[in-house]
Amino acid sequence: MGWGDLGVYGEPSRETPNLDRMAAEGMLFPNFYSANPLCSPSRAALLTGRLPIRNGFYTTNAHARNAYTPQEIVGGIPDSEQLLPELLKKAGYVSKIVGKWHLGHRPQFHPLKHGFDEWFGSPNCHFGPYDNKARPNIPVYRDWEMVGRYYEEFPINLKTGEANLTQIYLQEALDFIKRQARHHPFFLYWAVDATHAPVYASKPFLGTSQRGRYGDAVREIDDSVGKMLELLHDLHVADNTFVFFTSDNGAALISAPEQAGSNGPFLCGKQTTFEGGMREPALAWWPGHIAAGQVSHQLGSIMDLFTTSLALAGLTPPRDRAIDGLNLLPALLQGRLMDRPVFYYRGDTLMATTLGQHKAHFWTWTNSWENFRQGIDFCPGQNVSGVTTHSLEDHTKLPLIFHLGRDPGERFPLSFASAEYQEALSRITSVVQQHQEALVPGQPQLNVCNWAVMGHLAGPEGPRLLPRRHRPPGATPEGDPRGPHRLHRRRVPRGRIQGASASARAEGSTWALRVCLGEGFWGPSGAPGRARCLGSPPKGCEVGPPRPPRCAGALPAGSGFPAQDRRDRVARSVGLPGVPKLNPRGPAASLLVPSASWY
Ligand SMILES: *[C@@H]1O[C@H](CO)[C@@H](O)[C@H](O)[C@H]1NC(C)=O
Ligand SMILES: *[C@@H]1O[C@H](CO)[C@@H](O)[C@H](O)[C@H]1NC(C)=O
């Protein structure tokens, strides 16, 4: 979602009355940033309080490469990282993630292994539908079990844009709040993805927005947030619940005009380190504690939610590592402003830094000429000469500096000769030097991909391993610390998987996953699927479109997930609400929309 997507941020059609009200009842942060212009790294940063370069959500195999976790990525959130829900447990919190996880999809990265007590959602985004030959559809989980796949048990109609997912995610959130509110402190991470292309909404919302299908999706999210806040009031826990709304990256302008949001006055969008890529709507709500109707000009970051949440729970962040998140409570409760830098990374490269009102670009880049000529444009309709460049331009010797107050659109670089430039440069340089000298980069997680790790995590009756003799040479995911052979020495009998503990089950299914390494998936009844991977997996992930998988043959739909079981587990039907009427003269309150909402 983009900075300009909410009524309170000036979106002209004023279609977010609930979020606007949330802002009016709480605090609006106009200067709030994601930790990266892309989803996975930003989410990893949110849950660890650390920049992606520290927690491993970056790459080293191409300069300034944006990387995330599609199905074939081998890496994910390292065990050494301490996630917010893990830490909150110490204070008795029960945690649930609803929606998109995106911190790795192999068993060791499962959210329930990283502190969450419950999960309903998917390890990935709802891309697809895929052919189920080379690439399976993305699975959807309830806790340890796969309950279906997008486009199969969880339909998304690409023609009409209809999907019930936001309603399902809303029900999951409401159920969790009802179950926990009276008994335990709770942490709900509501990570919906309706505004990610292909955007979707449920029928009652489709066609109701002035803004097309994207607007329909925003309206459904807005309505859902309204229902959650209402429930907190009904349960009499509103004054004891801190709620934050934001997004993991700016609107993806490549999807414009039908499926893209608005980044307001800011330059470019998702994937870039211009303001449109990382400046986010952000709203904080805590009745009785955060005074109503406030605007804070604090430079904020999605990583601050980590530190702030710990502070609210009476906990301190881990001391054995660098934490980038700030405790925002002084800003939230006393209106204080704290000095802090914002670092804009693409992959391994520090592209820009903001300090106060000044932003210095050390590198500029949108995307390559090659991609641009194919019609991929991160800055449609915007061309700032020498700034929105299509080659990676090095300004480290003489950074481009903008004053974000006078020039939020980053169009008028300060004159190199001006006193203002010199003064800003010297302040920013010293902060950047400190940052870089102390920086200990994490082990990069997103360099290596392998077709074999796709679509893992079958149900409890999931696939078995192929006998070892089927293992083709060189068919092991690179970078797997367990090495090439271990998997194939083990055979997981069906009974064992069924009766095993939850974690063992997930392990079992991963093993199965990897069977595809070279030989094929197992089909619905335990019979081998017909897919056969003919070549060895790619050695690494490269910039640009992935190489076509060398697989042939048909993979049975939902392979690895018995058909009988599938029918039994189809998502429950959700009673859809009527669409609330808009009041165009309603409050122009304020607030943000997320991929990530917080409770
Ligand atoms: C959404 O749910 C309604 C009501 O249960 C159902 O009629 C409709 O087919 C569902 N739509 C999709 C795309 O799943
Ligand atoms: C942007 O404008 C500059 C200067 O006019 C021009 O050289 C460049 O090709 C333009 N870029 C695009 C993508 O149109």
XYZ file of C-alpha atoms and ligand atoms in Angstrom:
627
model
C 0.000 0.000 0.000
C 1.118 3.529 -0.655
C 1.369 6.672 1.416
C -1.403 8.293 -0.615
C -3.956 5.493 -0.349
C -5.905 6.697 2.666
C -8.429 9.478 2.862
C -6.598 10.976 5.789
C -3.494 11.229 3.601
C -5.450 13.100 0.964
C -6.671 10.333 -1.323
C -9.321 12.263 -3.294
C -12.170 9.752 -3.210
C -12.108 9.477 0.600
C -12.909 5.794 0.783
C -11.250 4.758 4.034
C -13.606 6.012 6.765
C -12.466 3.430 9.324
C -8.768 4.073 8.968
C -9.449 7.790 8.835
C -11.341 7.485 12.103
C -8.540 5.409 13.587
C -6.164 8.248 12.728
C -8.513 10.845 14.130
C -8.685 8.912 17.386
C -4.944 8.396 17.522
C -1.689 9.549 15.991
C -0.690 9.927 12.358
C 2.937 9.562 11.276
C 3.537 11.292 7.942
C 7.264 10.465 8.021
C 7.170 6.727 8.530
C 9.222 4.222 6.526
C 9.370 0.565 5.669
C 12.802 -1.025 6.070
C 13.121 -1.935 2.406
C 11.253 -1.249 -0.854
C 10.228 -4.913 -1.023
C 8.025 -7.184 1.069
C 10.158 -10.035 2.469
C 13.073 -7.926 3.726
C 10.683 -5.384 5.180
C 8.735 -8.045 7.060
C 11.898 -9.668 8.343
C 12.935 -6.247 9.626
C 9.569 -5.650 11.279
C 9.739 -8.890 13.246
C 13.445 -8.645 14.184
C 13.822 -4.885 14.673
C 16.888 -5.122 12.439
C 17.807 -3.966 8.961
C 17.671 -6.694 6.315
C 21.442 -6.430 5.843
C 21.782 -7.602 9.458
C 19.066 -10.264 9.562
C 20.077 -11.866 6.267
C 17.205 -10.744 4.009
C 19.416 -9.542 1.197
C 21.688 -10.827 -1.536
C 25.357 -10.521 -2.373
C 25.308 -11.978 -5.862
C 24.371 -8.808 -7.682
C 24.869 -5.176 -6.818
C 21.795 -3.512 -5.291
C 19.547 -6.415 -6.142
C 16.100 -6.422 -4.594
C 15.324 -9.942 -3.509
C 12.479 -11.675 -1.745
C 11.293 -15.220 -1.111
C 9.499 -16.714 -4.090
C 8.866 -20.460 -4.028
C 12.285 -21.454 -5.279
C 14.325 -19.511 -2.724
C 16.241 -21.763 -0.394
C 16.878 -19.319 2.475
C 14.693 -17.775 5.148
C 14.746 -16.301 8.609
C 17.811 -17.653 10.440
C 17.320 -19.382 13.787
C 19.785 -16.959 15.302
C 17.333 -14.094 14.795
C 15.004 -13.390 17.696
C 11.550 -12.524 16.487
C 9.079 -10.319 18.301
C 6.630 -13.138 19.167
C 9.496 -15.227 20.570
C 10.425 -12.405 22.912
C 6.835 -11.511 23.819
C 6.339 -15.064 25.098
C 8.495 -14.146 28.057
C 5.797 -11.722 29.104
C 3.012 -14.272 28.617
C 1.824 -13.126 25.202
C 0.045 -15.457 22.807
C 0.827 -14.593 19.164
C -0.900 -15.203 15.872
C 0.016 -14.354 12.305
C -2.822 -14.079 9.823
C -1.907 -13.853 6.136
C 1.390 -13.601 4.382
C 4.537 -14.715 6.188
C 7.201 -14.437 3.488
C 10.211 -15.207 5.688
C 10.973 -18.557 4.069
C 8.857 -21.564 3.215
C 10.995 -24.516 4.160
C 10.182 -26.248 7.439
C 12.868 -24.659 9.551
C 11.389 -21.256 8.673
C 7.802 -22.085 9.676
C 6.272 -19.237 11.728
C 5.426 -21.627 14.565
C 9.117 -22.365 14.877
C 9.808 -18.659 15.296
C 7.578 -17.742 18.179
C 4.078 -17.612 16.738
C 1.529 -19.836 18.457
C -0.968 -19.784 15.606
C -0.925 -19.164 11.883
C -3.540 -18.963 9.220
C -2.180 -17.926 5.865
C 0.504 -18.593 3.388
C 4.277 -18.677 3.253
C 4.132 -16.594 0.079
C 2.128 -14.076 -1.836
C -0.960 -15.159 -3.804
C 0.748 -15.194 -7.173
C -0.589 -17.642 -9.703
C -2.335 -19.649 -10.818
C 0.573 -21.824 -11.789
C 0.578 -24.744 -14.123
C 1.126 -27.310 -11.372
C 3.681 -28.883 -13.669
C 6.805 -26.906 -13.132
C 5.432 -24.860 -10.288
C 2.737 -25.751 -7.790
C 0.143 -23.280 -6.591
C 1.012 -21.549 -3.332
C -0.147 -23.476 -0.261
C -2.294 -22.100 2.552
C -1.780 -23.299 6.120
C -3.567 -23.542 9.382
C -0.753 -23.863 11.884
C 1.312 -26.882 10.788
C -1.109 -28.207 8.248
C -1.618 -27.296 4.674
C -5.349 -26.743 4.201
C -5.315 -25.967 0.501
C -3.790 -23.831 -2.180
C -4.530 -20.477 -3.740
C -6.605 -20.813 -6.911
C -7.763 -24.276 -5.786
C -9.365 -24.493 -2.335
C -8.920 -20.720 -1.986
C -10.113 -19.330 -5.298
C -9.096 -15.986 -6.702
C -10.932 -15.103 -9.875
C -8.475 -13.153 -11.975
C -11.155 -12.028 -14.421
C -13.534 -10.524 -11.909
C -11.048 -9.938 -9.074
C -13.273 -11.846 -6.665
C -11.724 -13.648 -3.707
C -12.935 -14.147 -0.154
C -9.508 -14.125 1.414
C -9.752 -10.813 3.235
C -13.022 -11.985 4.808
C -11.394 -15.244 5.872
C -8.437 -13.346 7.318
C -10.813 -10.992 9.110
C -12.669 -13.914 10.709
C -9.367 -15.428 11.799
C -8.421 -12.146 13.454
C -11.782 -11.650 15.174
C -11.819 -15.247 16.457
C -8.327 -14.895 17.844
C -9.091 -11.594 19.564
C -12.259 -13.064 21.103
C -10.436 -16.126 22.366
C -7.473 -14.259 23.815
C -8.735 -10.885 24.949
C -10.075 -11.949 28.324
C -7.374 -14.443 29.214
C -3.977 -13.540 27.847
C -2.089 -10.602 26.528
C -1.941 -11.148 22.782
C -0.055 -10.114 19.684
C -1.879 -10.294 16.366
C 0.076 -9.705 13.180
C -2.587 -9.211 10.506
C -0.646 -9.372 7.277
C -3.220 -9.242 4.501
C -2.214 -8.969 0.868
C -5.359 -7.963 -1.060
C -3.646 -4.819 -2.356
C -0.792 -6.830 -3.855
C -1.316 -7.622 -7.534
C -3.330 -9.538 -8.573
C -5.530 -7.384 -6.319
C -8.780 -8.883 -5.101
C -11.877 -8.164 -3.045
C -14.973 -10.103 -2.076
C -18.143 -9.640 -4.073
C -19.859 -7.063 -1.861
C -16.865 -4.741 -2.313
C -16.172 -5.294 -5.989
C -17.016 -2.326 -8.155
C -17.765 -0.063 -5.196
C -14.683 2.144 -5.380
C -13.961 5.201 -7.494
C -10.462 3.827 -7.833
C -11.078 0.541 -9.584
C -10.265 -2.884 -8.272
C -7.362 -1.686 -6.142
C -9.728 0.706 -4.392
C -12.176 -2.165 -3.785
C -9.381 -4.061 -2.030
C -8.482 -1.009 0.065
C -12.124 -0.563 1.044
C -12.353 -4.162 2.237
C -9.195 -3.788 4.325
C -10.510 -0.524 5.730
C -13.801 -2.172 6.625
C -11.951 -5.068 8.295
C -9.851 -2.749 10.435
C -13.060 -1.007 11.492
C -14.532 -4.340 12.593
C -11.442 -5.244 14.609
C -11.407 -1.913 16.432
C -15.127 -2.253 17.110
C -14.570 -5.703 18.601
C -11.852 -4.337 20.898
C -14.375 -1.786 22.147
C -17.095 -4.440 22.559
C -14.741 -6.605 24.598
C -13.754 -3.584 26.710
C -10.081 -4.000 25.901
C -9.642 -1.000 23.580
C -7.834 1.042 26.202
C -5.525 -1.887 26.797
C -4.651 -2.637 23.179
C -2.064 -0.874 21.067
C -2.940 -0.976 17.374
C -0.685 0.101 14.553
C -1.437 0.199 10.843
C 1.244 0.423 8.168
C 2.536 -1.244 5.011
C 5.644 -3.152 4.039
C 6.503 -1.121 0.945
C 5.187 1.677 -1.238
C 2.543 1.132 -3.898
C 3.751 -0.903 -6.867
C 3.380 1.544 -9.726
C 4.273 -1.151 -12.230
C 0.703 -2.334 -11.748
C -0.743 1.077 -12.666
C -3.329 2.180 -13.389
C -5.769 -0.659 -12.591
C -3.945 -2.478 -9.805
C -1.673 0.155 -8.308
C -2.124 2.389 -5.326
C -0.931 5.927 -4.746
C 2.320 7.144 -3.239
C 0.919 10.653 -2.913
C 3.439 13.378 -3.733
C 6.410 11.029 -3.608
C 8.717 9.851 -6.359
C 8.390 6.375 -7.929
C 7.199 3.273 -6.081
C 7.903 -0.190 -4.775
C 11.365 -1.561 -5.644
C 12.991 1.886 -5.516
C 14.689 3.802 -2.726
C 12.945 7.018 -3.669
C 10.334 8.143 -1.176
C 7.507 6.404 -3.045
C 9.183 3.051 -2.473
C 9.529 3.274 1.277
C 7.444 6.049 2.810
C 4.302 4.481 4.269
C 1.016 5.416 5.771
C 1.254 4.825 9.530
C -1.376 5.109 12.264
C -1.156 4.419 15.964
C -4.237 3.895 18.126
C -4.516 3.317 21.839
C -7.550 5.078 23.326
C -6.941 6.674 26.685
C -3.175 6.662 26.212
C -2.401 8.154 22.818
C -4.312 11.420 22.660
C -6.713 11.792 19.738
C -6.057 13.784 16.601
C -2.298 14.052 16.739
C 0.340 14.180 14.035
C 3.910 13.212 14.872
C 6.771 14.310 12.662
C 9.030 11.721 14.192
C 11.019 9.841 11.533
C 9.612 6.386 12.134
C 10.416 2.935 10.847
C 8.575 -0.351 10.652
C 11.458 -1.717 12.790
C 10.330 0.597 15.601
C 7.250 -1.582 16.041
C 9.551 -4.318 17.352
C 11.198 -2.160 19.998
C 8.023 -0.290 20.885
C 6.041 -3.503 21.356
C 8.718 -4.912 23.638
C 8.620 -1.707 25.661
C 4.838 -1.972 25.960
C 5.229 -5.520 27.267
C 7.828 -4.388 29.780
C 10.647 -6.132 27.936
C 13.970 -4.881 26.642
C 15.372 -5.740 23.214
C 18.201 -8.300 23.036
C 21.515 -6.700 23.984
C 23.806 -9.063 22.117
C 23.085 -7.606 18.671
C 22.469 -4.340 16.898
C 18.805 -3.303 16.930
C 17.707 -0.616 14.493
C 14.203 -0.081 15.853
C 13.553 2.822 18.167
C 11.144 2.839 21.106
C 8.452 5.226 19.864
C 6.656 5.561 23.201
C 8.135 9.007 23.922
C 6.764 10.177 20.558
C 3.435 8.415 21.058
C 2.771 9.431 24.639
C 4.672 12.672 25.129
C 4.944 14.053 21.618
C 8.747 13.993 21.748
C 10.928 13.974 18.654
C 14.026 11.802 18.535
C 16.911 12.244 16.146
C 17.565 9.157 14.051
C 18.669 8.262 10.548
C 16.669 6.311 7.973
C 18.777 3.967 5.835
C 17.508 2.972 2.395
C 19.034 -0.288 1.193
C 18.583 -2.255 -1.966
C 20.100 -5.663 -1.283
C 23.657 -5.156 -0.097
C 23.853 -1.515 -1.148
C 23.162 1.528 1.000
C 21.432 3.668 -1.618
C 20.412 6.678 0.489
C 20.137 8.077 4.004
C 17.727 10.596 5.528
C 18.586 12.633 8.582
C 16.176 15.338 9.678
C 14.773 16.916 6.526
C 17.687 16.031 4.288
C 18.038 12.914 2.185
C 21.306 12.004 0.482
C 21.402 9.536 -2.423
C 24.693 7.647 -2.758
C 23.417 5.548 -5.610
C 20.442 6.048 -7.912
C 18.678 3.376 -9.889
C 15.172 2.430 -10.870
C 15.629 -0.624 -13.059
C 17.736 -1.630 -16.036
C 17.186 -0.226 -19.536
C 16.605 -3.789 -20.594
C 13.680 -4.252 -18.199
C 12.442 -0.740 -18.807
C 12.276 -1.300 -22.557
C 10.192 -4.384 -21.911
C 7.644 -2.104 -20.273
C 8.584 -2.614 -16.621
C 8.452 0.867 -15.163
C 8.813 1.608 -11.444
C 8.223 5.341 -12.018
C 5.512 5.653 -14.676
C 4.990 9.236 -15.739
C 7.942 10.421 -13.675
C 11.377 11.170 -15.054
C 13.720 13.287 -12.978
C 16.811 13.644 -15.074
C 19.895 12.142 -13.440
C 17.796 10.835 -10.538
C 15.393 8.168 -11.801
C 18.217 6.513 -13.703
C 18.149 3.203 -15.566
C 21.735 2.390 -14.821
C 23.128 2.122 -11.338
C 24.724 5.555 -10.887
C 27.451 6.061 -8.310
C 27.108 9.333 -6.383
C 29.151 8.255 -3.392
C 31.763 10.949 -4.043
C 29.186 13.693 -4.400
C 25.767 12.551 -3.159
C 22.564 14.073 -4.473
C 20.829 15.792 -1.558
C 17.158 16.797 -1.356
C 15.243 18.733 1.282
C 12.209 16.517 1.847
C 10.167 19.272 3.458
C 10.373 21.710 0.548
C 10.728 19.015 -2.082
C 9.047 15.748 -1.060
C 9.042 14.625 -4.708
C 12.887 14.608 -4.896
C 12.997 16.750 -8.006
C 15.357 19.585 -7.093
C 18.745 18.460 -5.821
C 20.518 21.048 -3.651
C 23.342 22.879 -5.337
C 26.662 21.245 -4.481
C 28.109 24.679 -3.787
C 25.460 25.731 -1.268
C 26.149 26.024 2.451
C 23.028 23.948 3.071
C 24.450 21.113 0.966
C 27.786 21.190 2.758
C 26.200 21.248 6.175
C 23.745 18.426 5.399
C 26.448 16.334 3.774
C 28.753 16.545 6.743
C 26.007 15.544 9.207
C 24.849 12.631 7.059
C 28.385 11.469 6.250
C 29.284 11.103 9.876
C 26.150 9.062 10.636
C 26.752 6.828 7.625
C 30.373 6.278 8.574
C 29.377 5.203 12.058
C 26.763 2.872 10.640
C 29.113 1.272 8.156
C 32.007 0.877 10.550
C 29.860 -0.957 13.072
C 27.910 -3.006 10.534
C 28.151 -6.778 10.784
C 26.212 -8.094 7.780
C 24.185 -11.261 8.334
C 24.594 -14.399 6.285
C 22.776 -13.534 3.033
C 19.657 -15.713 2.758
C 18.270 -14.847 -0.644
C 21.088 -15.680 -3.038
C 20.255 -19.253 -3.804
C 17.242 -20.694 -5.492
C 16.386 -24.212 -6.410
C 13.299 -25.434 -8.173
C 13.256 -28.399 -5.890
C 12.115 -26.524 -2.829
C 8.876 -25.292 -4.360
C 5.455 -26.056 -3.010
C 6.652 -27.945 -0.001
C 4.682 -28.618 3.101
C 2.064 -31.138 2.347
C -0.642 -32.230 4.749
C -0.238 -34.892 7.405
C -0.848 -37.568 4.826
C 1.593 -35.905 2.585
C 4.071 -37.380 0.250
C 6.688 -39.884 1.093
C 10.246 -39.750 0.103
C 11.370 -41.493 -2.953
C 13.815 -44.288 -2.381
C 17.323 -43.127 -2.436
C 18.237 -44.675 -5.718
C 16.082 -42.138 -7.486
C 18.215 -39.273 -6.401
C 19.861 -37.729 -9.396
C 23.329 -36.311 -9.091
C 23.696 -32.733 -7.972
C 20.123 -32.442 -6.881
C 20.560 -30.860 -3.498
C 19.653 -27.311 -2.623
C 22.812 -25.324 -2.411
C 23.496 -23.807 0.925
C 21.600 -26.470 2.814
C 23.573 -26.838 6.012
C 22.424 -30.399 6.338
C 24.299 -31.238 3.216
C 23.398 -33.140 0.133
C 22.864 -36.605 1.433
C 20.992 -36.543 4.628
C 17.557 -36.214 3.191
C 17.871 -39.098 0.944
C 19.181 -41.458 3.468
C 15.936 -41.210 5.298
C 12.723 -42.678 4.261
C 9.674 -41.399 6.021
C 7.016 -44.067 6.253
C 3.504 -42.781 5.877
C 2.409 -43.949 9.313
C 5.188 -42.119 10.940
C 4.284 -38.876 9.293
C 0.667 -39.259 10.315
C 1.372 -40.001 13.899
C 4.287 -37.710 14.296
C 4.390 -34.549 16.262
C 3.561 -31.366 14.511
C 7.106 -30.395 13.871
C 8.115 -33.785 12.639
C 5.210 -33.672 10.274
C 6.394 -30.488 8.738
C 9.835 -31.965 8.449
C 8.441 -34.977 6.713
C 6.668 -32.914 4.186
C 9.731 -30.910 3.391
C 11.633 -33.984 2.712
C 8.936 -34.879 0.308
C 9.183 -31.548 -1.255
C 12.699 -32.041 -1.999
C 11.967 -35.230 -3.746
C 11.211 -33.010 -6.649
C 14.862 -32.295 -6.551
C 15.180 -34.551 -9.411
C 12.449 -37.017 -9.690
C 8.950 -35.808 -9.217
C 6.265 -35.062 -6.709
C 4.045 -37.630 -5.163
C 0.480 -37.599 -6.316
C -2.780 -37.541 -4.373
C -2.875 -41.081 -3.120
C 0.746 -41.555 -2.441
C 1.458 -42.628 -5.979
C 4.263 -40.809 -7.638
C 3.180 -37.752 -9.526
C 3.863 -37.532 -13.161
C 6.086 -34.508 -12.980
C 9.677 -35.256 -13.638
C 12.371 -32.709 -13.292
C 14.751 -33.398 -16.072
C 17.675 -31.198 -15.254
C 19.692 -30.308 -12.233
C 18.483 -27.297 -10.307
C 19.842 -23.853 -11.060
C 22.950 -22.938 -9.161
C 21.903 -19.531 -8.039
C 19.307 -16.856 -8.442
C 20.175 -14.224 -10.897
C 18.874 -10.815 -11.696
C 16.062 -10.900 -14.144
C 13.431 -13.463 -14.914
C 14.056 -16.935 -13.565
C 15.261 -19.540 -15.986
C 12.457 -21.739 -17.160
C 12.397 -24.923 -15.159
C 13.328 -27.952 -17.114
C 10.445 -30.025 -15.973
C 7.957 -31.837 -18.091
C 4.733 -33.662 -17.544
C 1.695 -32.863 -15.470
C 1.739 -32.541 -11.744
C -1.586 -33.644 -10.287
C -3.512 -30.737 -8.819
C -2.693 -30.280 -5.178
C -0.226 -33.078 -5.322
C 0.916 -34.320 -2.009
C -2.439 -33.508 -0.524
C -4.929 -36.366 -0.680
C -8.034 -35.530 -2.631
C -10.433 -36.828 0.006
C -8.773 -34.755 2.608
C -8.808 -31.723 0.402
C -12.553 -31.813 0.089
C -12.947 -32.166 3.825
C -10.781 -29.250 4.591
C -11.879 -26.659 2.129
C -11.993 -23.318 3.829
C -15.198 -22.726 5.595
C -17.578 -20.505 3.751
C -17.610 -17.060 5.089
C -20.717 -15.009 5.599
C -20.013 -11.887 3.615
C -20.992 -8.531 4.989
C -22.942 -5.834 3.278
C -20.847 -2.971 2.025
C -20.928 0.043 4.281
C -22.157 3.243 2.678
C -19.573 5.927 2.256
C -20.152 9.370 3.586
C -18.209 11.611 1.255
C -18.303 14.382 3.826
C -17.022 12.066 6.509
C -14.096 12.825 8.727
C -10.858 13.368 6.918
C -9.081 11.666 9.677
C -5.908 9.932 8.961
C -4.161 6.711 8.611
C -2.350 3.990 6.932
C -2.882 0.786 5.237
C -0.793 -2.204 5.573
C 0.376 -5.313 4.496
C 1.070 -5.410 8.130
C -1.322 -4.383 10.833
C -0.598 -4.785 14.412
C -2.290 -5.629 17.597
C -17.099 -16.299 -1.719
O -18.032 -16.747 -0.780
C -19.359 -16.770 -1.280
C -20.297 -17.087 -0.115
O -19.879 -18.220 0.569
C -19.443 -17.773 -2.414
O -20.734 -17.796 -2.972
C -18.453 -17.370 -3.510
O -18.428 -18.333 -4.537
C -17.067 -17.228 -2.936
N -16.214 -16.667 -3.977
C -14.994 -17.132 -4.235
C -14.272 -16.500 -5.356
O -14.489 -18.024 -3.590
C 14.511 11.109 -18.820
O 14.912 12.392 -19.255
C 16.264 12.454 -19.669
C 16.603 13.926 -19.969
O 15.576 14.519 -20.692
C 16.475 11.525 -20.858
O 17.838 11.554 -21.250
C 16.089 10.115 -20.464
O 16.191 9.247 -21.557
C 14.668 10.099 -19.934
N 14.399 8.784 -19.414
C 13.338 8.113 -19.747
C 13.182 6.787 -19.111
O 12.503 8.503 -20.519
